Coordinates of C-alpha atoms in Angstrom, one line a residue:
M1 CA -25.8 -101.9 -68.3
E2 CA -26.0 -100.8 -64.7
Y3 CA -26.9 -97.4 -63.4
L4 CA -24.3 -95.8 -61.1
P5 CA -25.3 -93.2 -58.5
P6 CA -23.6 -89.9 -58.7
P7 CA -20.5 -89.6 -56.5
A8 CA -20.9 -88.2 -53.0
P9 CA -20.0 -84.6 -52.7
A10 CA -16.6 -83.8 -51.4
V11 CA -16.1 -83.5 -47.6
A12 CA -14.9 -80.0 -48.1
N13 CA -18.3 -79.0 -49.3
N14 CA -19.8 -80.0 -45.9
T15 CA -17.2 -78.2 -43.9
R16 CA -17.8 -74.6 -43.1
G17 CA -15.1 -72.3 -44.2
H18 CA -13.0 -70.2 -41.8
I19 CA -12.0 -66.5 -42.0
L20 CA -9.4 -64.5 -40.2
C21 CA -10.3 -62.2 -37.4
C22 CA -10.0 -58.6 -38.6
Q23 CA -8.3 -57.6 -35.3
C24 CA -5.9 -60.4 -34.3
G25 CA -5.9 -62.6 -37.4
I26 CA -6.8 -66.0 -35.9
P27 CA -9.1 -68.3 -37.9
I28 CA -12.7 -68.1 -36.8
S29 CA -16.1 -69.1 -38.0
P30 CA -17.8 -66.4 -40.0
N31 CA -20.0 -64.0 -38.0
P32 CA -21.5 -60.6 -38.8
A33 CA -18.8 -58.8 -36.9
N34 CA -15.9 -60.7 -38.5
M35 CA -14.2 -60.7 -35.1
C36 CA -13.3 -63.4 -32.5
V37 CA -15.0 -63.4 -29.1
A38 CA -12.0 -62.0 -27.3
C39 CA -11.6 -59.0 -29.7
L40 CA -15.4 -58.5 -29.7
R41 CA -15.4 -58.2 -25.9
I42 CA -12.5 -55.7 -26.1
Q43 CA -14.3 -53.6 -28.6
V44 CA -17.8 -53.8 -27.1
D45 CA -18.7 -53.8 -23.3
I46 CA -22.4 -54.7 -22.9
T47 CA -22.2 -53.9 -19.1
E48 CA -21.5 -50.2 -19.9
G49 CA -24.0 -48.1 -18.1
I50 CA -24.8 -50.7 -15.4
P51 CA -23.3 -49.5 -12.0
K52 CA -21.0 -52.0 -10.3
Q53 CA -21.6 -50.6 -6.8
V54 CA -25.0 -49.7 -5.4
N55 CA -26.1 -48.5 -2.0
V56 CA -28.9 -50.3 0.0
H57 CA -30.4 -48.7 3.1
F58 CA -31.0 -51.0 6.1
C59 CA -32.7 -50.1 9.5
K60 CA -30.9 -51.8 12.4
Q61 CA -33.8 -51.4 14.9
C62 CA -36.5 -53.2 12.9
E63 CA -34.1 -55.1 10.4
R64 CA -35.9 -53.9 7.3
Y65 CA -34.6 -52.7 3.9
L66 CA -35.7 -49.5 2.1
Q67 CA -37.6 -50.0 -1.1
P68 CA -37.7 -46.6 -2.8
P69 CA -39.4 -44.3 -2.5
G70 CA -40.6 -44.9 1.1
T71 CA -41.5 -48.5 1.7
W72 CA -39.6 -50.6 4.2
I73 CA -39.8 -54.4 3.8
Q74 CA -38.6 -57.4 5.8
C75 CA -36.1 -59.6 3.9
A76 CA -33.8 -62.4 5.0
L77 CA -30.2 -62.7 3.8
E78 CA -29.9 -64.3 0.3
S79 CA -33.7 -64.5 0.0
R80 CA -35.8 -64.1 -3.1
E81 CA -37.3 -60.9 -1.7
L82 CA -33.9 -59.4 -1.1
L83 CA -32.7 -60.4 -4.6
T84 CA -35.8 -58.7 -6.1
L85 CA -35.0 -55.5 -4.1
C86 CA -31.5 -55.5 -5.4
L87 CA -32.5 -56.0 -9.0
K88 CA -35.1 -53.1 -8.7
K89 CA -32.1 -50.9 -7.9
L90 CA -30.8 -51.8 -11.4
K91 CA -34.1 -51.7 -13.2
S92 CA -33.4 -48.8 -15.5
P93 CA -29.9 -49.9 -16.7
L94 CA -31.0 -53.5 -17.1
S95 CA -33.9 -52.5 -19.4
K96 CA -31.3 -52.1 -22.3
V97 CA -30.1 -55.7 -22.0
R98 CA -31.6 -59.2 -21.5
L99 CA -31.2 -60.6 -18.0
I100 CA -30.4 -64.4 -18.1
D101 CA -29.5 -65.3 -14.6
A102 CA -29.0 -63.7 -11.2
G103 CA -27.8 -65.1 -7.8
F104 CA -26.0 -64.2 -4.6
I105 CA -22.4 -64.8 -3.9
W106 CA -21.7 -65.6 -0.3
T107 CA -20.2 -62.8 1.8
E108 CA -19.5 -62.4 5.5
P109 CA -22.7 -61.3 7.5
H110 CA -20.8 -58.5 9.1
S111 CA -19.1 -57.2 5.9
K112 CA -22.0 -54.9 5.1
R113 CA -21.8 -56.1 1.5
L114 CA -24.1 -58.0 -0.8
K115 CA -22.6 -59.5 -4.0
V116 CA -25.0 -60.4 -6.9
K117 CA -23.7 -62.3 -9.9
L118 CA -25.6 -61.3 -13.1
T119 CA -25.6 -63.0 -16.5
I120 CA -26.8 -60.7 -19.4
Q121 CA -27.1 -60.8 -23.2
K122 CA -27.2 -58.0 -25.7
E123 CA -27.2 -57.8 -29.5
V124 CA -24.2 -55.9 -30.9
M125 CA -22.9 -55.2 -34.5
S126 CA -25.7 -56.2 -36.7
G127 CA -27.1 -59.4 -35.2
T128 CA -24.2 -60.7 -33.0
I129 CA -25.4 -61.7 -29.6
L130 CA -22.9 -61.3 -26.8
Q131 CA -23.3 -62.8 -23.3
Q132 CA -21.3 -61.6 -20.3
V133 CA -21.1 -62.4 -16.6
F134 CA -20.2 -59.8 -14.0
V135 CA -20.7 -59.0 -10.3
V136 CA -22.5 -56.0 -8.7
D137 CA -21.6 -55.0 -5.1
F138 CA -24.4 -53.7 -2.9
V139 CA -23.2 -51.7 0.1
I140 CA -25.5 -51.8 3.1
L141 CA -25.9 -48.4 4.7
S142 CA -27.6 -47.9 8.0
Q143 CA -30.6 -45.6 8.1
M144 CA -33.4 -45.4 10.7
C145 CA -36.9 -45.8 9.3
D146 CA -39.7 -43.4 10.2
D147 CA -41.4 -45.9 12.5
C148 CA -38.2 -46.4 14.5
H149 CA -37.7 -42.6 14.7
R150 CA -41.1 -42.3 16.4
V151 CA -40.2 -45.1 18.8
E152 CA -36.9 -43.5 19.8
A153 CA -38.6 -40.1 20.2
K154 CA -41.1 -41.6 22.7
D155 CA -43.3 -38.6 22.4
Y156 CA -44.7 -39.1 19.0
W157 CA -47.9 -41.2 19.0
K158 CA -51.2 -41.3 17.2
A159 CA -53.2 -43.5 19.4
V160 CA -53.3 -44.4 23.1
V161 CA -55.1 -47.2 25.0
Q162 CA -55.8 -46.2 28.6
V163 CA -56.6 -49.3 30.7
R164 CA -58.1 -48.6 34.1
Q165 CA -59.5 -50.6 37.0
K166 CA -61.0 -48.9 40.0
T167 CA -59.4 -51.2 42.6
T168 CA -56.6 -50.9 45.1
H169 CA -55.1 -54.3 44.0
K170 CA -53.2 -54.9 40.8
K171 CA -53.8 -58.7 40.4
T172 CA -55.7 -58.3 37.2
F173 CA -53.0 -56.1 35.7
Y174 CA -50.3 -58.5 36.6
Y175 CA -52.3 -61.3 34.9
L176 CA -53.0 -59.0 31.9
E177 CA -49.3 -58.2 31.6
Q178 CA -48.4 -61.9 31.3
L179 CA -51.1 -62.4 28.6
I180 CA -49.7 -59.5 26.6
L181 CA -46.2 -60.9 26.8
K182 CA -47.3 -64.4 25.8
H183 CA -49.3 -63.2 22.7
K184 CA -46.6 -60.6 21.9
L185 CA -49.1 -57.7 21.8
H186 CA -46.4 -55.3 23.1
Q187 CA -44.2 -55.4 20.0
N188 CA -46.0 -52.5 18.3
T189 CA -46.1 -50.2 21.3
L190 CA -44.1 -47.1 21.3
R191 CA -44.3 -46.7 25.1
V192 CA -45.9 -48.3 28.1
K193 CA -46.6 -46.0 31.1
E194 CA -47.7 -47.2 34.5
I195 CA -49.9 -45.0 36.6
H196 CA -51.6 -45.5 40.0
D197 CA -54.8 -47.1 38.7
G198 CA -53.8 -48.6 35.3
L199 CA -51.6 -48.7 32.2
D200 CA -51.2 -46.5 29.1
F201 CA -50.2 -48.0 25.8
Y202 CA -49.0 -45.6 23.1
Y203 CA -49.0 -46.6 19.4
G204 CA -47.9 -45.1 16.1
S205 CA -51.1 -46.1 14.3
K206 CA -54.8 -46.4 15.2
Q207 CA -55.0 -49.9 13.8
H208 CA -52.5 -51.2 16.4
A209 CA -54.4 -49.6 19.2
Q210 CA -57.7 -51.1 18.0
K211 CA -56.0 -54.5 17.9
M212 CA -55.0 -54.1 21.6
V213 CA -58.6 -53.1 22.5
D214 CA -60.0 -56.2 20.7
F215 CA -57.5 -58.3 22.6
L216 CA -58.5 -56.8 25.9
Q217 CA -62.2 -57.5 25.2
C218 CA -61.4 -61.2 24.6
T219 CA -59.2 -61.6 27.7
V220 CA -60.8 -59.6 30.5
P221 CA -64.4 -58.3 31.1
C222 CA -64.3 -54.7 30.2
K223 CA -65.9 -51.8 28.3
Y224 CA -64.3 -49.0 26.3
K225 CA -65.0 -45.6 24.8
A226 CA -63.2 -44.2 21.8
S227 CA -62.5 -40.5 21.0
Q228 CA -60.2 -38.6 18.7
R229 CA -58.8 -35.1 18.6
L230 CA -57.9 -33.1 15.4
I231 CA -54.3 -32.2 15.3
S232 CA -53.9 -30.7 11.9
H233 CA -55.7 -30.3 8.6
D234 CA -54.3 -29.9 5.1
V235 CA -56.7 -27.8 3.0
H236 CA -55.0 -28.6 -0.3
S237 CA -54.9 -32.4 0.0
N238 CA -57.9 -32.6 2.3
S239 CA -56.0 -34.8 4.7
Y240 CA -56.6 -34.8 8.5
N241 CA -54.3 -35.8 11.3
Y242 CA -56.0 -37.2 14.4
K243 CA -54.9 -38.5 17.8
S244 CA -57.1 -41.3 19.0
T245 CA -57.8 -42.3 22.6
F246 CA -59.3 -45.6 23.7
S247 CA -60.5 -45.6 27.4
V248 CA -60.8 -49.2 28.6
E249 CA -62.4 -49.9 32.0
I250 CA -62.0 -53.3 33.6
V251 CA -64.6 -54.6 36.0
P252 CA -63.6 -53.5 39.6
V253 CA -63.5 -57.1 40.9
C254 CA -60.3 -59.0 41.5
K255 CA -59.5 -62.5 42.7
D256 CA -60.3 -63.3 46.3
N257 CA -62.8 -60.4 46.5
L258 CA -66.0 -60.8 48.5
V259 CA -69.0 -59.5 46.6
C260 CA -72.7 -59.2 47.1
L261 CA -74.8 -59.9 44.0
P262 CA -78.0 -58.0 43.1
P263 CA -81.0 -60.2 43.8
R264 CA -82.0 -60.4 40.1
V265 CA -78.5 -61.6 39.1
A266 CA -78.4 -64.2 42.0
Q267 CA -81.7 -65.5 40.9
S268 CA -80.7 -65.8 37.3
L269 CA -77.6 -67.7 38.2
G270 CA -79.6 -70.6 39.8
N271 CA -80.8 -69.0 43.1
M272 CA -77.3 -68.9 44.5
S273 CA -76.5 -66.9 47.6
Q274 CA -75.8 -63.2 47.1
I275 CA -72.6 -63.4 49.2
C276 CA -70.0 -64.9 46.8
V277 CA -66.3 -65.1 46.5
C278 CA -64.4 -64.3 43.3
I279 CA -62.1 -67.2 42.6
R280 CA -60.8 -66.1 39.2
V281 CA -61.0 -63.3 36.6
T282 CA -60.4 -64.2 33.0
S283 CA -62.7 -63.3 30.1
A284 CA -65.5 -63.5 32.8
V285 CA -65.8 -63.1 36.6
H286 CA -65.9 -66.6 38.2
L287 CA -67.8 -66.7 41.4
I288 CA -68.4 -69.4 44.0
D289 CA -71.0 -69.6 46.8
P290 CA -69.1 -70.7 49.9
S291 CA -72.2 -72.1 51.5
S292 CA -73.3 -74.4 48.7
L293 CA -70.3 -74.7 46.3
Q294 CA -72.4 -73.3 43.4
I295 CA -70.3 -71.6 40.8
A296 CA -71.2 -69.1 38.1
E297 CA -69.6 -66.9 35.5
I298 CA -70.6 -63.3 34.8
D299 CA -69.4 -61.7 31.6
G300 CA -68.8 -58.0 31.0
S301 CA -72.1 -57.1 29.4
T302 CA -74.0 -58.6 32.3
Y303 CA -71.9 -56.9 34.9
W304 CA -72.3 -53.4 33.4
R305 CA -76.1 -53.9 33.3
Y306 CA -76.2 -55.0 37.0
P307 CA -73.0 -53.7 38.6
F308 CA -71.8 -54.9 42.0
Y309 CA -68.7 -54.1 44.0
S310 CA -66.2 -55.6 46.4
L311 CA -67.3 -55.5 50.1
F312 CA -63.7 -55.5 51.5
Q313 CA -60.3 -54.5 50.4
P314 CA -57.5 -57.1 50.3
G315 CA -55.8 -55.3 53.2
Q316 CA -58.8 -56.1 55.4
L317 CA -58.1 -59.9 55.4
E318 CA -57.8 -61.3 58.9
E319 CA -56.1 -64.4 60.1
F320 CA -58.1 -67.1 61.7
I321 CA -57.2 -70.5 63.2
V322 CA -59.3 -73.6 62.6
I323 CA -60.7 -74.9 65.9
D324 CA -62.9 -77.6 64.4
I325 CA -63.9 -78.7 61.0
E326 CA -66.6 -81.1 59.7
T327 CA -66.9 -82.0 56.0
I328 CA -70.4 -82.1 54.6
E329 CA -70.7 -85.3 52.6
N330 CA -74.3 -85.2 51.4
N331 CA -74.7 -81.8 49.8
K332 CA -78.1 -82.1 48.2
N333 CA -78.9 -80.2 45.0
V334 CA -81.8 -77.8 45.3
P335 CA -84.2 -77.8 42.4
G336 CA -83.3 -75.1 39.9
A337 CA -79.8 -74.7 41.3
G338 CA -76.8 -74.1 39.0
T339 CA -73.6 -76.0 38.5
K340 CA -71.5 -77.0 41.6
S341 CA -67.8 -77.1 41.8
T342 CA -66.1 -80.5 41.9
K343 CA -62.6 -79.0 42.8
H344 CA -63.8 -77.8 46.2
S345 CA -65.2 -79.5 49.3
L346 CA -68.0 -78.1 51.5
A347 CA -67.4 -78.0 55.2
E348 CA -68.6 -76.5 58.5
V349 CA -65.8 -74.7 60.3
W350 CA -65.4 -73.2 63.7
V351 CA -62.6 -70.6 63.7
Q352 CA -61.1 -68.0 66.0
K353 CA -59.1 -64.9 65.3
T354 CA -55.4 -65.2 66.0
S355 CA -55.6 -61.7 67.5
E356 CA -58.3 -62.9 70.0
M357 CA -56.6 -66.0 71.3
N358 CA -57.0 -64.8 74.9
T359 CA -60.8 -64.8 74.5
N360 CA -63.4 -67.4 74.0
Q361 CA -64.9 -65.7 70.9
Q362 CA -65.4 -68.3 68.1
Y363 CA -67.1 -68.0 64.8
Y364 CA -69.1 -70.5 62.8
C365 CA -69.3 -70.5 59.0
R366 CA -69.5 -72.7 55.9
T367 CA -66.6 -72.7 53.6
H368 CA -65.6 -74.1 50.2
L369 CA -62.0 -74.9 51.5
G370 CA -62.9 -78.2 53.1
H371 CA -60.4 -80.0 50.9
L372 CA -57.5 -77.9 52.2
L373 CA -58.2 -77.1 55.9
N374 CA -57.4 -79.3 58.9
H375 CA -57.4 -78.7 62.7
G376 CA -55.0 -76.0 63.7
D377 CA -54.5 -74.5 60.2
L378 CA -54.3 -70.8 59.6
V379 CA -56.7 -69.3 57.1
L380 CA -57.4 -65.8 55.8
G381 CA -61.0 -64.5 55.7
F382 CA -63.3 -61.5 56.2
D383 CA -65.1 -60.7 59.4
L384 CA -68.6 -59.6 58.5
V385 CA -70.2 -59.6 61.9
N386 CA -67.9 -56.9 63.3
S387 CA -67.8 -54.8 60.1
N388 CA -69.9 -51.9 59.0
L389 CA -70.8 -52.8 55.4
N390 CA -71.8 -49.8 53.3
D391 CA -73.4 -51.7 50.4
E392 CA -76.9 -51.3 49.0
N393 CA -77.4 -55.0 48.2
V394 CA -76.2 -56.1 51.7
N395 CA -78.5 -53.6 53.4
K396 CA -81.5 -55.1 51.6
M397 CA -80.6 -58.7 52.6
N398 CA -82.1 -60.6 55.5
P399 CA -79.5 -60.4 58.3
Q400 CA -79.8 -64.1 59.0
R401 CA -78.6 -64.9 55.5
V402 CA -75.4 -62.9 56.0
P403 CA -72.6 -65.1 57.3
D404 CA -70.5 -64.1 60.2
V405 CA -67.2 -65.0 58.6
V406 CA -66.2 -65.8 55.0
L407 CA -63.0 -67.7 54.6
I408 CA -61.0 -66.9 51.4
K409 CA -57.8 -68.9 51.3
K410 CA -55.4 -71.0 53.4
S411 CA -52.4 -69.2 54.9
Y412 CA -48.9 -70.5 54.3
D413 CA -45.5 -69.2 55.3
R414 CA -44.7 -66.6 52.6
A415 CA -41.0 -66.4 53.3
R416 CA -40.6 -70.2 53.0
R417 CA -42.6 -70.2 49.7
Q418 CA -40.5 -67.4 48.3
H419 CA -37.3 -69.1 49.3
R420 CA -38.0 -72.3 47.4
R421 CA -39.6 -70.7 44.4
N422 CA -37.3 -71.6 41.5
W423 CA -39.2 -69.9 38.6
K424 CA -39.8 -66.3 37.4
L425 CA -41.9 -64.2 35.1
K426 CA -41.0 -61.7 32.5
E427 CA -42.2 -58.1 32.7
L428 CA -43.1 -55.4 30.3
D429 CA -40.6 -52.6 29.7
K430 CA -42.7 -49.7 31.1
D431 CA -42.2 -46.4 32.7
L432 CA -42.6 -47.2 36.4
N433 CA -43.8 -45.1 39.2
D434 CA -42.1 -45.3 42.6
A435 CA -42.9 -48.9 43.5
G436 CA -43.4 -49.2 47.2
T437 CA -43.6 -52.1 49.6
E438 CA -47.3 -52.5 48.9
D439 CA -46.7 -53.1 45.2
E440 CA -44.1 -55.7 46.0
K441 CA -46.5 -57.4 48.4
Q442 CA -49.2 -57.5 45.8
Y443 CA -46.8 -59.0 43.2
L444 CA -45.9 -61.8 45.7
E445 CA -49.6 -62.5 46.2
F446 CA -50.0 -62.8 42.4
L447 CA -47.1 -65.3 42.3
E448 CA -48.8 -67.3 45.0
D449 CA -52.1 -67.2 43.1
L450 CA -50.3 -68.7 40.1
E451 CA -49.1 -71.6 42.3
D452 CA -52.6 -72.1 43.7
D453 CA -54.6 -72.0 40.4
D454 CA -53.5 -74.2 37.6
I455 CA -56.2 -72.8 35.2
I456 CA -54.7 -69.3 35.3
R457 CA -51.2 -70.8 35.1
K458 CA -52.0 -72.3 31.7
N459 CA -52.2 -68.9 30.2
V460 CA -48.9 -67.6 31.5
N461 CA -45.4 -68.3 30.4
I462 CA -43.4 -69.4 33.4
Y463 CA -39.6 -69.6 33.1
R464 CA -37.1 -71.6 35.1
D465 CA -34.9 -69.4 37.3
S466 CA -31.4 -70.9 36.9
S467 CA -30.0 -68.6 39.6
K468 CA -32.0 -70.4 42.2
V469 CA -31.3 -74.0 43.2
P470 CA -34.2 -75.3 45.4
V471 CA -33.2 -77.2 48.5
E472 CA -35.5 -80.0 49.3
S473 CA -36.0 -81.0 52.9
D474 CA -38.7 -82.6 55.0
T475 CA -39.3 -79.5 57.0
D476 CA -40.1 -77.4 53.9
D477 CA -43.1 -79.6 53.0
D478 CA -45.9 -77.6 54.6
G479 CA -48.5 -78.5 51.9
A480 CA -48.2 -75.3 49.9
P481 CA -48.8 -75.9 46.2
R482 CA -45.8 -75.7 43.8
I483 CA -45.2 -75.4 40.1
S484 CA -43.7 -78.5 38.5
L485 CA -40.6 -78.4 36.4
A486 CA -42.6 -79.7 33.4
E487 CA -44.7 -76.4 33.4
M488 CA -41.6 -74.2 33.2
L489 CA -39.9 -72.9 30.1
E490 CA -36.2 -72.4 29.5
D491 CA -35.2 -68.8 29.5
L492 CA -32.9 -68.2 26.5
H493 CA -30.1 -65.7 27.0
I494 CA -27.8 -64.8 24.1
S495 CA -24.8 -63.0 25.5
V496 CA -22.3 -63.5 22.7
D497 CA -23.0 -63.4 19.0
A498 CA -22.7 -66.9 17.4
T499 CA -20.6 -65.4 14.6
G500 CA -18.1 -63.9 17.1
G501 CA -19.0 -60.3 16.4
E502 CA -17.4 -57.9 14.0
G503 CA -13.6 -58.1 14.1
A504 CA -13.6 -61.1 16.5
E505 CA -10.9 -63.7 16.3
M506 CA -11.4 -67.0 14.6
I507 CA -12.4 -69.9 16.8
D508 CA -10.7 -73.2 16.1

């Protein structure tokens, strides 16, 4: 006798039963609400209470969005930060439901609309979980932030940096302006004002002004003093409102200035001659001894301990013609001397003033321009033998150690150099005084200095001027230095919006 297993249960026992929807009567699987999904959505709207249109404030000037109550943040379109900002606008209504997913729906950039697709869940009617997808429109409204209000007012500021240099030439300021543009230190300024002996930078916060002062200390030899003035005081909250002023003074020595060093400074620099020429001003004052090619750097702290001043003004440069020149090949190093320049060549020169060509008066001197000068060349220099120098250090020197003439730089045809110059510089947007012909002349001299000195040129952004087409000819080649095309940057001009602008026609 065999044992038979019990028969398998009927298929109907494994199949779930169906009921009729209490609203429309279609068969459905049993659920706590006894309704189909369509009828359940008609009866219950889980998006009730969630606004379908929300306003978002946007500042056109700084391109930031307002995050209530008073914070402005930078967000790119369809970024995670912007999505977070939009969801925070719905934080209170979304607390009653469960957020499953959120994402942007693409809209036109000029439509001033942001569409966010939300997926939410909520428990309804004794345990039934209902999920729904809907779209919320965020309308972008223009509103100027507080910082941009202060910029537009142009009179509201909390800190000012006053940069001064007690010289008649503005070469250092032109160089400093290019450094500020290259490192974008002008972005936080409310206003830049130009006065006769310097620049004033106005800021909306003391931190931005302090950042500018730190930048100046790293780029030019200077010293500064800080002061502040109490504007208002709230007794209840114990808060104070100050206006801060930073007074920055740059050393009064510019490029191509002739200086006389104090004896102690000259001795500490390797027993170099006291009469030196300033060849460059960067974070330190770079000097060269025209009689021995010895070079030295003097930082700001050393200068303010042992100050010295320029013996001549740039307008006192006189033009000489080279009568005879002899290069000194064996320039022996004196024991204890400092570093000598390898970019210059020492030479003995006999020159004559172009204004005294009808006389036989000639001057002898040593110069560091032996690699540039030839017979018959024109050169600019200072006449010391016919000048009354009112300087304490010069008066204490042995008269035999004071040269008759100090040559500064070779003279080229300025009109020809300006005609073939196919590059340009950017400038700060500042309140200008009445710029005269002297300022234009000084600016042209600064452009020539950029062409002459490749070390300064590395710190400046030079842009190609597409409006000028240089014409090359054999007669234009007078030996003047030029800036190569590889050192120039392309100036980007955006005249038409890439999207065509609001309301523009479609482009095939």
